[in-house]
PDB file of C-alpha atoms in Angstrom:
ATOM      1  CA  MET A   1     -25.252  31.772   4.590  1.00 44.00           C
ATOM      2  CA  ARG A   2     -24.703  31.300   1.205  1.00 49.00           C
ATOM      3  CA  ALA A   3     -26.251  28.935  -1.489  1.00 47.00           C
ATOM      4  CA  GLY A   4     -22.773  28.550  -3.586  1.00 47.00           C
ATOM      5  CA  GLU A   5     -20.895  27.912   0.128  1.00 49.00           C
ATOM      6  CA  THR A   6     -24.011  25.851   1.022  1.00 48.00           C
ATOM      7  CA  ASN A   7     -22.767  23.177  -2.091  1.00 53.00           C
ATOM      8  CA  ASN A   8     -18.845  23.319  -1.326  1.00 55.00           C
ATOM      9  CA  SER A   9     -19.428  22.461   1.572  1.00 63.00           C
ATOM     10  CA  GLY A  10     -21.425  19.496   0.439  1.00 78.00           C
ATOM     11  CA  VAL A  11     -18.917  18.261  -1.717  1.00 82.00           C
ATOM     12  CA  LEU A  12     -16.785  18.224   0.486  1.00 82.00           C
ATOM     13  CA  ASP A  13     -19.291  16.755   3.370  1.00 82.00           C
ATOM     14  CA  GLU A  14     -19.454  13.657   0.848  1.00 85.00           C
ATOM     15  CA  LEU A  15     -15.852  12.470   1.392  1.00 87.00           C
ATOM     16  CA  PRO A  16     -16.156   9.077   4.099  1.00 88.00           C
ATOM     17  CA  GLY A  17     -14.827   9.678   7.275  1.00 84.00           C
ATOM     18  CA  ASP A  18     -12.101  13.030   8.824  1.00 87.00           C
ATOM     19  CA  LEU A  19     -11.014  15.315   5.909  1.00 91.00           C
ATOM     20  CA  MET A  20      -8.341  16.674   7.767  1.00 92.00           C
ATOM     21  CA  MET A  21      -7.269  12.419   7.167  1.00 92.00           C
ATOM     22  CA  TRP A  22      -7.838  13.400   3.070  1.00 94.00           C
ATOM     23  CA  VAL A  23      -5.820  16.533   3.059  1.00 94.00           C
ATOM     24  CA  LEU A  24      -2.643  14.169   4.424  1.00 95.00           C
ATOM     25  CA  ILE A  25      -3.139  11.401   1.786  1.00 95.00           C
ATOM     26  CA  VAL A  26      -3.673  13.890  -0.576  1.00 95.00           C
ATOM     27  CA  SER A  27      -0.299  15.536   0.305  1.00 96.00           C
ATOM     28  CA  GLU A  28       1.222  12.515   0.841  1.00 95.00           C
ATOM     29  CA  LEU A  29       0.985  10.981  -2.183  1.00 96.00           C
ATOM     30  CA  LEU A  30       1.712  13.497  -4.120  1.00 97.00           C
ATOM     31  CA  VAL A  31       5.440  13.869  -1.668  1.00 97.00           C
ATOM     32  CA  PHE A  32       6.025  10.551  -2.887  1.00 97.00           C
ATOM     33  CA  GLY A  33       4.060  11.009  -6.455  1.00 97.00           C
ATOM     34  CA  ALA A  34       7.413  13.050  -7.589  1.00 97.00           C
ATOM     35  CA  GLY A  35       9.731  10.908  -5.322  1.00 97.00           C
ATOM     36  CA  LEU A  36       8.371   8.603  -7.970  1.00 97.00           C
ATOM     37  CA  ALA A  37       8.103  11.114 -10.977  1.00 97.00           C
ATOM     38  CA  ALA A  38      11.543  12.431 -10.538  1.00 97.00           C
ATOM     39  CA  PHE A  39      12.750   8.288 -10.165  1.00 97.00           C
ATOM     40  CA  LEU A  40      11.908   7.324 -13.460  1.00 96.00           C
ATOM     41  CA  GLY A  41      13.224  11.263 -15.234  1.00 96.00           C
ATOM     42  CA  VAL A  42      16.440  10.217 -13.265  1.00 96.00           C
ATOM     43  CA  ARG A  43      16.162   6.947 -14.766  1.00 95.00           C
ATOM     44  CA  VAL A  44      16.008   8.704 -18.705  1.00 94.00           C
ATOM     45  CA  VAL A  45      19.751   9.131 -18.448  1.00 94.00           C
ATOM     46  CA  ASP A  46      20.904   5.967 -17.537  1.00 93.00           C
ATOM     47  CA  PRO A  47      18.995   3.734 -18.502  1.00 92.00           C
ATOM     48  CA  ASP A  48      21.365   0.642 -17.967  1.00 92.00           C
ATOM     49  CA  GLY A  49      22.425   1.793 -13.899  1.00 94.00           C
ATOM     50  CA  PHE A  50      18.821   1.675 -13.068  1.00 94.00           C
ATOM     51  CA  ALA A  51      18.308  -1.809 -14.441  1.00 92.00           C
ATOM     52  CA  ALA A  52      22.019  -3.062 -13.412  1.00 93.00           C
ATOM     53  CA  ALA A  53      21.264  -1.368  -9.675  1.00 94.00           C
ATOM     54  CA  ARG A  54      17.660  -3.121  -9.806  1.00 92.00           C
ATOM     55  CA  ASN A  55      19.815  -6.618 -10.010  1.00 91.00           C
ATOM     56  CA  TYR A  56      21.312  -5.928  -6.743  1.00 93.00           C
ATOM     57  CA  LEU A  57      17.321  -6.297  -4.671  1.00 93.00           C
ATOM     58  CA  HIS A  58      15.328  -8.966  -4.070  1.00 88.00           C
ATOM     59  CA  PRO A  59      11.890  -8.435  -5.970  1.00 87.00           C
ATOM     60  CA  ALA A  60      10.564 -11.378  -4.367  1.00 88.00           C
ATOM     61  CA  LEU A  61      11.230  -9.911  -0.837  1.00 91.00           C
ATOM     62  CA  ALA A  62       9.575  -6.941  -1.700  1.00 93.00           C
ATOM     63  CA  GLY A  63       6.058  -8.820  -3.419  1.00 92.00           C
ATOM     64  CA  LEU A  64       6.303 -10.648   0.637  1.00 94.00           C
ATOM     65  CA  ASN A  65       5.526  -7.536   1.535  1.00 95.00           C
ATOM     66  CA  THR A  66       2.881  -6.690  -0.293  1.00 96.00           C
ATOM     67  CA  ILE A  67       1.084  -9.494   0.603  1.00 96.00           C
ATOM     68  CA  VAL A  68       1.822  -8.334   3.958  1.00 97.00           C
ATOM     69  CA  LEU A  69       0.531  -4.705   3.711  1.00 97.00           C
ATOM     70  CA  ILE A  70      -2.106  -5.874   1.338  1.00 96.00           C
ATOM     71  CA  THR A  71      -3.345  -8.784   4.494  1.00 97.00           C
ATOM     72  CA  SER A  72      -2.976  -6.144   7.104  1.00 97.00           C
ATOM     73  CA  GLY A  73      -5.242  -2.758   5.458  1.00 97.00           C
ATOM     74  CA  TYR A  74      -7.047  -6.321   5.659  1.00 96.00           C
ATOM     75  CA  PHE A  75      -7.695  -6.631   8.888  1.00 96.00           C
ATOM     76  CA  ALA A  76      -7.644  -2.415   9.533  1.00 96.00           C
ATOM     77  CA  ALA A  77     -10.847  -3.186   7.093  1.00 95.00           C
ATOM     78  CA  ARG A  78     -12.317  -5.345   8.939  1.00 93.00           C
ATOM     79  CA  ALA A  79     -11.710  -3.821  12.487  1.00 94.00           C
ATOM     80  CA  LEU A  80     -13.073  -0.508  10.878  1.00 92.00           C
ATOM     81  CA  ASP A  81     -16.646  -2.601   9.667  1.00 90.00           C
ATOM     82  CA  LEU A  82     -16.479  -4.353  12.951  1.00 90.00           C
ATOM     83  CA  SER A  83     -16.136  -0.568  15.030  1.00 89.00           C
ATOM     84  CA  LYS A  84     -19.830   0.157  13.510  1.00 83.00           C
ATOM     85  CA  GLY A  85     -21.585  -2.481  15.633  1.00 78.00           C
ATOM     86  CA  GLN A  86     -21.274  -3.725  18.242  1.00 70.00           C
ATOM     87  CA  ARG A  87     -18.266  -6.469  19.002  1.00 73.00           C
ATOM     88  CA  GLN A  88     -15.629  -3.911  20.036  1.00 75.00           C
ATOM     89  CA  SER A  89     -13.000  -7.001  21.510  1.00 81.00           C
ATOM     90  CA  SER A  90     -13.266  -8.071  17.991  1.00 90.00           C
ATOM     91  CA  VAL A  91     -12.204  -4.261  17.001  1.00 92.00           C
ATOM     92  CA  ARG A  92      -9.244  -4.649  18.785  1.00 92.00           C
ATOM     93  CA  TRP A  93      -7.933  -8.063  17.623  1.00 94.00           C
ATOM     94  CA  ASN A  94      -7.532  -6.642  14.589  1.00 95.00           C
ATOM     95  CA  LEU A  95      -6.167  -3.671  14.485  1.00 95.00           C
ATOM     96  CA  LEU A  96      -3.639  -5.959  16.292  1.00 95.00           C
ATOM     97  CA  TRP A  97      -3.265  -7.646  14.255  1.00 96.00           C
ATOM     98  CA  ALA A  98      -3.325  -5.246  11.468  1.00 97.00           C
ATOM     99  CA  GLY A  99       0.067  -3.852  13.607  1.00 97.00           C
ATOM    100  CA  LEU A 100       1.066  -6.988  13.551  1.00 97.00           C
ATOM    101  CA  LEU A 101       1.743  -7.776  10.435  1.00 98.00           C
ATOM    102  CA  GLY A 102       3.074  -3.860   9.224  1.00 97.00           C
ATOM    103  CA  ALA A 103       5.387  -5.329  11.772  1.00 98.00           C
ATOM    104  CA  VAL A 104       6.819  -8.006   9.592  1.00 98.00           C
ATOM    105  CA  PHE A 105       6.895  -5.827   7.210  1.00 97.00           C
ATOM    106  CA  LEU A 106       9.509  -3.964   8.994  1.00 98.00           C
ATOM    107  CA  ALA A 107      10.898  -7.186  10.167  1.00 97.00           C
ATOM    108  CA  ILE A 108      11.480  -7.456   6.378  1.00 97.00           C
ATOM    109  CA  LYS A 109      12.734  -4.156   5.254  1.00 97.00           C
ATOM    110  CA  ILE A 110      15.282  -4.379   7.911  1.00 97.00           C
ATOM    111  CA  TYR A 111      16.137  -7.941   6.648  1.00 96.00           C
ATOM    112  CA  GLU A 112      16.568  -6.143   2.974  1.00 95.00           C
ATOM    113  CA  TYR A 113      17.886  -2.798   4.154  1.00 96.00           C
ATOM    114  CA  ALA A 114      21.211  -5.211   5.545  1.00 96.00           C
ATOM    115  CA  ASP A 115      21.453  -7.557   2.326  1.00 94.00           C
ATOM    116  CA  VAL A 116      21.638  -4.485   0.313  1.00 94.00           C
ATOM    117  CA  ALA A 117      24.153  -2.964   2.683  1.00 94.00           C
ATOM    118  CA  GLY A 118      26.048  -5.874   3.492  1.00 94.00           C
ATOM    119  CA  GLN A 119      26.984  -5.185  -0.252  1.00 92.00           C
ATOM    120  CA  GLY A 120      29.012  -2.253  -0.082  1.00 92.00           C
ATOM    121  CA  ILE A 121      26.237   0.003  -1.440  1.00 94.00           C
ATOM    122  CA  SER A 122      24.881   2.866   0.448  1.00 92.00           C
ATOM    123  CA  THR A 123      23.369   6.333  -0.868  1.00 91.00           C
ATOM    124  CA  GLU A 124      25.977   7.241  -2.657  1.00 92.00           C
ATOM    125  CA  THR A 125      26.931   4.013  -5.135  1.00 93.00           C
ATOM    126  CA  HIS A 126      24.316   4.940  -7.391  1.00 94.00           C
ATOM    127  CA  PRO A 127      21.362   7.784  -7.693  1.00 95.00           C
ATOM    128  CA  PHE A 128      19.084   3.919  -7.886  1.00 96.00           C
ATOM    129  CA  PHE A 129      20.440   3.734  -4.590  1.00 96.00           C
ATOM    130  CA  THR A 130      19.222   7.180  -2.822  1.00 96.00           C
ATOM    131  CA  PHE A 131      15.856   7.341  -4.308  1.00 97.00           C
ATOM    132  CA  TYR A 132      15.432   3.271  -3.153  1.00 97.00           C
ATOM    133  CA  TYR A 133      16.929   4.705   0.584  1.00 97.00           C
ATOM    134  CA  LEU A 134      15.120   7.536   0.328  1.00 97.00           C
ATOM    135  CA  LEU A 135      11.178   6.438  -1.103  1.00 97.00           C
ATOM    136  CA  THR A 136      11.632   2.769   1.026  1.00 97.00           C
ATOM    137  CA  GLY A 137      13.121   3.831   3.980  1.00 97.00           C
ATOM    138  CA  PHE A 138      10.293   6.803   4.692  1.00 97.00           C
ATOM    139  CA  HIS A 139       7.766   4.656   3.623  1.00 97.00           C
ATOM    140  CA  ALA A 140       8.753   2.250   6.398  1.00 97.00           C
ATOM    141  CA  LEU A 141       8.733   5.110   8.663  1.00 97.00           C
ATOM    142  CA  HIS A 142       4.981   5.685   7.343  1.00 97.00           C
ATOM    143  CA  VAL A 143       4.726   2.270   8.804  1.00 98.00           C
ATOM    144  CA  LEU A 144       6.938   2.694  12.457  1.00 98.00           C
ATOM    145  CA  ALA A 145       3.566   5.809  12.412  1.00 97.00           C
ATOM    146  CA  GLY A 146       1.134   3.763  11.546  1.00 97.00           C
ATOM    147  CA  MET A 147       1.987   0.695  13.807  1.00 97.00           C
ATOM    148  CA  VAL A 148       2.069   3.276  16.665  1.00 97.00           C
ATOM    149  CA  ILE A 149      -1.481   4.699  15.315  1.00 96.00           C
ATOM    150  CA  LEU A 150      -2.455   1.364  15.857  1.00 96.00           C
ATOM    151  CA  ALA A 151      -1.840   1.029  19.225  1.00 95.00           C
ATOM    152  CA  LEU A 152      -3.248   3.883  20.275  1.00 95.00           C
ATOM    153  CA  VAL A 153      -6.617   3.520  18.460  1.00 94.00           C
ATOM    154  CA  SER A 154      -6.210  -0.063  20.238  1.00 92.00           C
ATOM    155  CA  TRP A 155      -6.381   1.351  23.392  1.00 91.00           C
ATOM    156  CA  LYS A 156      -7.845   4.603  22.875  1.00 88.00           C
ATOM    157  CA  ARG A 157     -11.191   2.212  20.720  1.00 85.00           C
ATOM    158  CA  THR A 158     -13.717   4.800  19.197  1.00 87.00           C
ATOM    159  CA  SER A 159     -15.376   4.281  16.039  1.00 86.00           C
ATOM    160  CA  ARG A 160     -13.573   8.462  15.185  1.00 90.00           C
ATOM    161  CA  ASN A 161     -10.659   6.796  15.877  1.00 92.00           C
ATOM    162  CA  VAL A 162     -10.924   3.932  14.300  1.00 93.00           C
ATOM    163  CA  GLU A 163     -11.860   5.208  11.608  1.00 93.00           C
ATOM    164  CA  VAL A 164      -8.952   7.940  11.676  1.00 94.00           C
ATOM    165  CA  GLY A 165      -6.384   5.256  12.122  1.00 95.00           C
ATOM    166  CA  THR A 166      -7.269   2.735   9.869  1.00 95.00           C
ATOM    167  CA  ALA A 167      -7.671   5.518   7.206  1.00 96.00           C
ATOM    168  CA  PHE A 168      -3.883   7.013   8.258  1.00 96.00           C
ATOM    169  CA  TRP A 169      -2.755   2.823   7.840  1.00 97.00           C
ATOM    170  CA  HIS A 170      -4.917   1.979   4.080  1.00 97.00           C
ATOM    171  CA  MET A 171      -2.857   5.158   2.987  1.00 97.00           C
ATOM    172  CA  VAL A 172       0.232   3.745   3.528  1.00 97.00           C
ATOM    173  CA  ASP A 173      -0.928   0.522   2.322  1.00 96.00           C
ATOM    174  CA  LEU A 174      -1.737   2.708  -0.891  1.00 96.00           C
ATOM    175  CA  VAL A 175       1.412   4.046  -1.330  1.00 97.00           C
ATOM    176  CA  TRP A 176       2.832   0.828  -0.959  1.00 97.00           C
ATOM    177  CA  VAL A 177       1.383  -0.165  -3.945  1.00 96.00           C
ATOM    178  CA  LEU A 178       2.058   2.594  -5.838  1.00 96.00           C
ATOM    179  CA  LEU A 179       6.101   2.024  -5.376  1.00 96.00           C
ATOM    180  CA  PHE A 180       5.989  -1.284  -5.644  1.00 95.00           C
ATOM    181  CA  PRO A 181       6.107  -1.766  -9.002  1.00 95.00           C
ATOM    182  CA  VAL A 182       8.221   1.394 -10.039  1.00 96.00           C
ATOM    183  CA  ILE A 183      10.838   0.614  -8.229  1.00 95.00           C
ATOM    184  CA  TYR A 184      11.625  -2.921  -7.777  1.00 94.00           C
ATOM    185  CA  LEU A 185       9.609  -4.618 -11.100  1.00 92.00           C
ATOM    186  CA  LEU A 186       9.844  -0.988 -13.937  1.00 86.00           C
ATOM    187  CA  ALA A 187      13.300   0.049 -12.843  1.00 62.00           C
TER     188      ALA A 187
ATOM    189  CA  MET B   1     -19.650  -2.687   3.755  1.00 54.00           C
ATOM    190  CA  THR B   2     -19.904  -6.358   4.513  1.00 55.00           C
ATOM    191  CA  PHE B   3     -17.187  -8.875   4.836  1.00 59.00           C
ATOM    192  CA  ASP B   4     -17.723 -10.459   1.725  1.00 84.00           C
ATOM    193  CA  THR B   5     -16.425  -7.493  -0.356  1.00 90.00           C
ATOM    194  CA  ILE B   6     -13.399  -6.464   2.158  1.00 93.00           C
ATOM    195  CA  THR B   7     -12.588 -10.061   1.946  1.00 94.00           C
ATOM    196  CA  ARG B   8     -13.286 -10.309  -2.285  1.00 94.00           C
ATOM    197  CA  ALA B   9     -11.367  -6.663  -2.403  1.00 95.00           C
ATOM    198  CA  TRP B  10      -8.364  -8.363  -0.414  1.00 96.00           C
ATOM    199  CA  PHE B  11      -8.758 -11.466  -2.818  1.00 96.00           C
ATOM    200  CA  GLY B  12      -8.376  -8.893  -5.923  1.00 96.00           C
ATOM    201  CA  LEU B  13      -5.208  -7.073  -4.607  1.00 96.00           C
ATOM    202  CA  LEU B  14      -3.817 -10.043  -3.377  1.00 96.00           C
ATOM    203  CA  PHE B  15      -4.330 -10.940  -7.650  1.00 96.00           C
ATOM    204  CA  LEU B  16      -3.446  -8.325  -8.332  1.00 96.00           C
ATOM    205  CA  SER B  17       0.426  -7.954  -7.228  1.00 95.00           C
ATOM    206  CA  ALA B  18       1.544 -11.485  -8.330  1.00 94.00           C
ATOM    207  CA  ALA B  19      -0.086 -11.237 -11.464  1.00 94.00           C
ATOM    208  CA  SER B  20       2.141  -8.067 -11.886  1.00 93.00           C
ATOM    209  CA  VAL B  21       5.835  -9.862 -10.553  1.00 92.00           C
ATOM    210  CA  LEU B  22       5.237 -13.167 -12.519  1.00 91.00           C
ATOM    211  CA  ILE B  23       4.330 -10.007 -15.627  1.00 92.00           C
ATOM    212  CA  ALA B  24       7.578  -8.163 -14.568  1.00 89.00           C
ATOM    213  CA  ALA B  25       9.982 -11.201 -13.776  1.00 86.00           C
ATOM    214  CA  GLY B  26       8.651 -13.477 -16.583  1.00 82.00           C
ATOM    215  CA  PHE B  27       7.394 -11.899 -19.850  1.00 80.00           C
ATOM    216  CA  THR B  28       9.068  -8.999 -20.702  1.00 76.00           C
ATOM    217  CA  GLU B  29      10.991 -10.444 -23.368  1.00 76.00           C
ATOM    218  CA  THR B  30       7.721 -12.179 -24.469  1.00 82.00           C
ATOM    219  CA  LEU B  31       6.022  -8.614 -23.933  1.00 82.00           C
ATOM    220  CA  GLY B  32       8.887  -5.951 -24.839  1.00 85.00           C
ATOM    221  CA  ALA B  33       8.950  -3.614 -21.805  1.00 82.00           C
ATOM    222  CA  GLY B  34       6.706  -1.561 -23.262  1.00 86.00           C
ATOM    223  CA  ALA B  35       3.835  -3.927 -23.182  1.00 90.00           C
ATOM    224  CA  THR B  36       5.267  -4.269 -19.410  1.00 91.00           C
ATOM    225  CA  GLY B  37       6.027  -1.332 -18.003  1.00 92.00           C
ATOM    226  CA  GLY B  38       2.350  -1.161 -19.325  1.00 93.00           C
ATOM    227  CA  LEU B  39       0.728  -3.895 -17.757  1.00 95.00           C
ATOM    228  CA  VAL B  40       2.314  -3.398 -14.287  1.00 95.00           C
ATOM    229  CA  LEU B  41       1.135   0.532 -14.171  1.00 96.00           C
ATOM    230  CA  VAL B  42      -2.447  -0.031 -14.827  1.00 96.00           C
ATOM    231  CA  PHE B  43      -2.669  -3.713 -12.315  1.00 96.00           C
ATOM    232  CA  ALA B  44      -0.937  -0.208  -9.687  1.00 96.00           C
ATOM    233  CA  TRP B  45      -4.163   1.926 -10.962  1.00 97.00           C
ATOM    234  CA  MET B  46      -6.278  -0.649 -10.264  1.00 97.00           C
ATOM    235  CA  LYS B  47      -5.160  -2.073  -6.843  1.00 97.00           C
ATOM    236  CA  ALA B  48      -5.307   1.991  -5.250  1.00 96.00           C
ATOM    237  CA  ARG B  49      -8.917   1.637  -6.863  1.00 96.00           C
ATOM    238  CA  VAL B  50      -9.212  -1.093  -4.859  1.00 96.00           C
ATOM    239  CA  ILE B  51      -8.360   0.799  -2.000  1.00 96.00           C
ATOM    240  CA  LEU B  52      -9.549   3.659  -1.939  1.00 96.00           C
ATOM    241  CA  SER B  53     -13.006   2.536  -3.105  1.00 95.00           C
ATOM    242  CA  ARG B  54     -13.413  -0.252  -0.767  1.00 93.00           C
ATOM    243  CA  TYR B  55     -10.071   0.055   2.174  1.00 94.00           C
ATOM    244  CA  LEU B  56     -10.287   3.485   2.143  1.00 93.00           C
ATOM    245  CA  GLY B  57     -14.736   4.475   2.073  1.00 91.00           C
ATOM    246  CA  LEU B  58     -14.621   6.060  -1.634  1.00 93.00           C
ATOM    247  CA  TRP B  59     -17.189   4.221  -3.102  1.00 91.00           C
ATOM    248  CA  GLN B  60     -19.794   5.817  -1.042  1.00 90.00           C
ATOM    249  CA  ALA B  61     -18.726   8.556  -2.936  1.00 91.00           C
ATOM    250  CA  PRO B  62     -18.754   8.030  -6.731  1.00 92.00           C
ATOM    251  CA  VAL B  63     -17.629  12.456  -7.149  1.00 93.00           C
ATOM    252  CA  TRP B  64     -14.394  11.731  -5.659  1.00 93.00           C
ATOM    253  CA  LEU B  65     -13.326   8.313  -6.706  1.00 94.00           C
ATOM    254  CA  SER B  66     -13.583   9.453 -10.091  1.00 95.00           C
ATOM    255  CA  GLY B  67     -11.553  12.020  -9.344  1.00 95.00           C
ATOM    256  CA  PHE B  68      -8.817  10.030  -7.183  1.00 95.00           C
ATOM    257  CA  ASN B  69      -9.035   7.916 -10.533  1.00 95.00           C
ATOM    258  CA  TRP B  70      -8.507  10.223 -12.808  1.00 96.00           C
ATOM    259  CA  ALA B  71      -5.918  11.556 -11.296  1.00 96.00           C
ATOM    260  CA  LEU B  72      -3.955   8.141 -10.592  1.00 96.00           C
ATOM    261  CA  GLY B  73      -5.321   7.078 -14.459  1.00 96.00           C
ATOM    262  CA  LEU B  74      -3.214  10.208 -15.432  1.00 97.00           C
ATOM    263  CA  PHE B  75      -0.244   9.725 -12.652  1.00 96.00           C
ATOM    264  CA  CYS B  76       0.354   6.147 -13.988  1.00 96.00           C
ATOM    265  CA  LEU B  77       0.113   7.505 -17.613  1.00 96.00           C
ATOM    266  CA  LEU B  78       3.178  10.434 -17.119  1.00 96.00           C
ATOM    267  CA  LEU B  79       5.125   7.346 -15.014  1.00 96.00           C
ATOM    268  CA  LEU B  80       4.593   5.015 -18.050  1.00 95.00           C
ATOM    269  CA  GLY B  81       5.422   8.173 -20.228  1.00 95.00           C
ATOM    270  CA  LEU B  82       9.168   8.698 -18.426  1.00 95.00           C
ATOM    271  CA  PHE B  83       9.378   4.296 -18.143  1.00 94.00           C
ATOM    272  CA  LEU B  84       9.392   4.555 -22.429  1.00 93.00           C
ATOM    273  CA  ILE B  85      11.765   7.758 -22.876  1.00 92.00           C
ATOM    274  CA  PRO B  86      14.767   5.587 -23.204  1.00 86.00           C
ATOM    275  CA  GLU B  87      12.531   2.364 -25.174  1.00 78.00           C
ATOM    276  CA  VAL B  88      12.162   5.350 -27.482  1.00 75.00           C
ATOM    277  CA  SER B  89      15.032   6.977 -27.763  1.00 69.00           C
ATOM    278  CA  PRO B  90      17.461   5.874 -30.726  1.00 64.00           C
TER     279      PRO B  90
END
């Protein structure tokens, strides 16, 4: 192996966890990042319309969901830390708490969607709501996928599975902390 | 990583989230939309840094952490620029 190849491998080896999970994390950040930039780009031509549309949302509920998801990430981080030791039953409980809080996040999100849709608002009402449903809906699907992954990982617990599963969950958390302020606080 | 580090990161994220909501809800008229938007995005960037560093473990890889910090910082600047265009347009 040539010296250059060794160095390249060394840089990648510094990344904690699975390389493919980092490829997924960067891919997801690019997709949601493009969506958020497009959201604010479209807002440029209609800032008043976007401000009026945002009044139909519930920033307090979204703020509560932020606390729920951050706390869920805390349990996932604890699970990963515990998985490196001997307390395997605690790993399972922390993973289950993380997943349960994911379910709470989705329940609040469904309530929010029902309330907004109940006001007769759809994806066609205004470009704000097209992006709102698209970005938050796509994120909610990731939460659902993350819950399934956490359940599988708590069933088939190995330190590698826990590392990959919790990394996916933190990615969902990471996307939300960027998505929440742009859609609910800035628009 | 110890539980103390994880717990500190959690408290930090809660604090930054609460600060974002409070500033956006209560200080927009006082500070102006530009400063409020800037602060909210700085807090979002700081939250992303905490998650990457403490929860995703990039504190073990300072070069990668620095790269992610720069990329996310530039992205937040792009968002701030897009947010401010209508504010500064005549």
